[in-house]
Short mmCIF file of C-alpha atoms in Angstrom, two decimals:
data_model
loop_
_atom_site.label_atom_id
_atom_site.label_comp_id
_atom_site.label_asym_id
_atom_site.label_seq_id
_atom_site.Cartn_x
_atom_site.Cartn_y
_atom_site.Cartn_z
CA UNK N 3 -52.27 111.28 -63.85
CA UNK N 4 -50.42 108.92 -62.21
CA UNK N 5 -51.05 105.80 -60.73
CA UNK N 6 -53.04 105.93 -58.04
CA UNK N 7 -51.15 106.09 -54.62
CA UNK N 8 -49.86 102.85 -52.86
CA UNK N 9 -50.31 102.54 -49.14
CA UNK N 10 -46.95 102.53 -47.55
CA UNK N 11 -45.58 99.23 -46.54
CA UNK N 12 -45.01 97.80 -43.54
CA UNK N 13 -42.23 95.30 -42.48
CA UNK N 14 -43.25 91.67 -42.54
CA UNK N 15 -44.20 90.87 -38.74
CA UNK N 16 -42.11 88.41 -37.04
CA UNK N 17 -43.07 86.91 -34.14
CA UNK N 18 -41.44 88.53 -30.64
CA UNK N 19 -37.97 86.84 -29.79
CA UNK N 20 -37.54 84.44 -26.68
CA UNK N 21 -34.57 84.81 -24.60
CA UNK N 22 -32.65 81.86 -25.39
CA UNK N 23 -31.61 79.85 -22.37
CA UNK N 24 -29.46 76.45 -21.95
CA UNK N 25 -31.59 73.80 -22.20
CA UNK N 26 -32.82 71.94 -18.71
CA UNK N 27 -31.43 68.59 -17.59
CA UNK N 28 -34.74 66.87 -16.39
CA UNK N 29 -34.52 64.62 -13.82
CA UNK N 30 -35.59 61.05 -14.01
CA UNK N 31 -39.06 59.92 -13.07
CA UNK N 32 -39.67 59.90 -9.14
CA UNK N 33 -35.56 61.05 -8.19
CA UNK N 34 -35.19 64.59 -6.97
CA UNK N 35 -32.70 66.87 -7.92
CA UNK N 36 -29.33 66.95 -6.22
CA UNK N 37 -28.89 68.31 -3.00
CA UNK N 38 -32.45 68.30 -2.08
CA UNK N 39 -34.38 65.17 0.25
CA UNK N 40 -38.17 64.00 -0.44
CA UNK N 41 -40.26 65.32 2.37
CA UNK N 42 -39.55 63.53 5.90
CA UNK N 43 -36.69 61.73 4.34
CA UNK N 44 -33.28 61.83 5.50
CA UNK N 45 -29.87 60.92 4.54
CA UNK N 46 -27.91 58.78 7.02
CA UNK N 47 -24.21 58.07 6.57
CA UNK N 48 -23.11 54.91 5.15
CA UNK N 49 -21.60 52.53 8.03
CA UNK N 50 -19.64 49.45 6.80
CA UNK N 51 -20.40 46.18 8.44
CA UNK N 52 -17.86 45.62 11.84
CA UNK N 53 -17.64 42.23 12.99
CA UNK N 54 -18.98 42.09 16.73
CA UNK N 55 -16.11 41.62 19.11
CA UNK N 56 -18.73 40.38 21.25
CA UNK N 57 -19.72 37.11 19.07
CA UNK N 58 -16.15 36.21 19.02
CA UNK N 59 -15.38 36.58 22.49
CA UNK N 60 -18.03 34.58 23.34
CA UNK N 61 -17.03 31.87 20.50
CA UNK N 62 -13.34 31.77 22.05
CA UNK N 63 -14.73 31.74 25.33
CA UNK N 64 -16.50 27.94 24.62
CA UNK N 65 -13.74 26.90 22.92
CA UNK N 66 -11.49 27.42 25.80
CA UNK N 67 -14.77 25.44 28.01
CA UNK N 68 -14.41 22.47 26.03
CA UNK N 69 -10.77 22.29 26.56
CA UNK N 70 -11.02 23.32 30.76
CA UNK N 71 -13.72 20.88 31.16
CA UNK N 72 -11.61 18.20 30.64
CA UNK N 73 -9.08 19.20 33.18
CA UNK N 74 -9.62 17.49 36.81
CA UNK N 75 -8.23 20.10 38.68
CA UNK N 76 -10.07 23.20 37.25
CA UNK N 77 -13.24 21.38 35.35
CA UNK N 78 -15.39 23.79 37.31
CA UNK N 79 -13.82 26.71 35.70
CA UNK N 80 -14.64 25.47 32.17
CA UNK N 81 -18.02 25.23 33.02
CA UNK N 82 -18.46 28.21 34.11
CA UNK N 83 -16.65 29.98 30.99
CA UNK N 84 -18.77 27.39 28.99
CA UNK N 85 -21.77 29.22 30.97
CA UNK N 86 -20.65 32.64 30.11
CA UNK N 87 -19.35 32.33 26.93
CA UNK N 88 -23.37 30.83 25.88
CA UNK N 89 -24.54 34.14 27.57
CA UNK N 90 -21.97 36.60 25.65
CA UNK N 91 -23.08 34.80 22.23
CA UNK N 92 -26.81 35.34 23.03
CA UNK N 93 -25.94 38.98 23.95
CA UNK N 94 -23.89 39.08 20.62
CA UNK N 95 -26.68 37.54 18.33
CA UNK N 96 -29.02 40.00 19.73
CA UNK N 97 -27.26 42.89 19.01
CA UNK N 98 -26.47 42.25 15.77
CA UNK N 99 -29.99 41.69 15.09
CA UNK N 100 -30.64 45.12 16.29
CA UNK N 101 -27.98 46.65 14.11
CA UNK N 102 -29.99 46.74 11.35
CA UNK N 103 -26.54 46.00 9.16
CA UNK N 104 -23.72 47.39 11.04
CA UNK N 105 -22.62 44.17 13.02
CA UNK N 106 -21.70 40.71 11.51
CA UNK N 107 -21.14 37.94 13.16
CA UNK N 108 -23.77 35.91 13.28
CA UNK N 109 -22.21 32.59 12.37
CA UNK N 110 -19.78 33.09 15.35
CA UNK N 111 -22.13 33.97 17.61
CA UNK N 112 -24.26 30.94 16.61
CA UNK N 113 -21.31 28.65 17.02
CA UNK N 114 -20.97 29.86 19.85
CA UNK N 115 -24.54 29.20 21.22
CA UNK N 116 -24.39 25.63 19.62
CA UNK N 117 -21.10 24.40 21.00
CA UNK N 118 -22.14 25.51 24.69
CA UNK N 119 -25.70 23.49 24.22
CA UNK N 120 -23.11 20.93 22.82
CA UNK N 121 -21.44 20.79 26.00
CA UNK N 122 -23.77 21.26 28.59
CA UNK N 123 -25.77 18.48 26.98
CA UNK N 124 -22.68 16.22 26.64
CA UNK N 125 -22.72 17.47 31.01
CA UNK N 126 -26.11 16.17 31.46
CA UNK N 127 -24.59 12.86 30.08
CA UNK N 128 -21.98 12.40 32.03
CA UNK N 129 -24.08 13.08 35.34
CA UNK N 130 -26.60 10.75 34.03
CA UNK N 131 -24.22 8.26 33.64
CA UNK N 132 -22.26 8.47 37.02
CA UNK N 133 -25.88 8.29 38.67
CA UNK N 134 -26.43 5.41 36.97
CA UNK N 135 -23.28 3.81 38.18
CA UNK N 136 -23.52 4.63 41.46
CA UNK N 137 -27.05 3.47 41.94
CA UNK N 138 -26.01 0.17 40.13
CA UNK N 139 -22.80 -0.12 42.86
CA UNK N 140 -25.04 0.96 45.87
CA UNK N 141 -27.85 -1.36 44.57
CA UNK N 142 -24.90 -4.33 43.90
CA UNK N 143 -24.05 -3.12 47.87
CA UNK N 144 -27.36 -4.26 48.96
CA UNK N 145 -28.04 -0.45 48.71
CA UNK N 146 -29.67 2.01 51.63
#
């Protein structure tokens, strides 16, 4: 006889095949992917900083007071630019506050604020100072 028969055999089993794919760009802890916003978030446009045309108005505005003032014939006309120009620059510095970023300025509107306080208190002076010479004449006078 022969030798006894021999099962038949079976090809070695190889595990089932994946579909091979391109490998996945993972994204960075916490970012999301491109093109897409977190929940409630949302993408404004980038602004660059203007200079307020305000805050230098009002800057140029006191600048021109302190030279008016000075002028016999029209001093009242530099204080009352001196006047406005302290209420543009407070206007000015509080708008650029609000613009969370899209308005500079500050310094000029500032300057502007500081010269006018400058100037009005330099007015005080003055009007203290001609009171106090007239009270000394009219006292010298024998006085009312």
């Amino acid at each position: 006889m022969s030798y006894p028969p021999q099962p038949p055999q079976q090809p070695p089993q190889q595990p089932p095949q994946q579909p091979q794919y391109p490998p996945q760009y993972q994204q960075p802890y916490g970012q999301q992917p491109y093109g897409q916003q977190p929940y409630g978030q949302q993408q404004y446009p980038q602004y660059q900083p203007q200079t307020s045309t305000l805050a230098l108005v009002g800057f140029v505005m006191v600048i021109a007071a302190l030279v008016l003032v000075w002028i016999e014939k029209i001093a009242i006309l530099g204080w009352i630019l001196n006047l406005t120009g302290f209420i543009v620059s407070i206007v000015a510095n509080s708008q650029i506050k609000k613009s969370m970023g899209r308005l500079t300025g500050k310094g000029w509107a500032v300057a502007g604020i500081v010269l006018s306080c400058v100037l009005f208190g330099l007015f005080l002076i003055i009007v203290i100072a001609a009171g106090a010479l007239i009270g000394s004449i009219l006292g010298g006078m024998g006085g009312f």
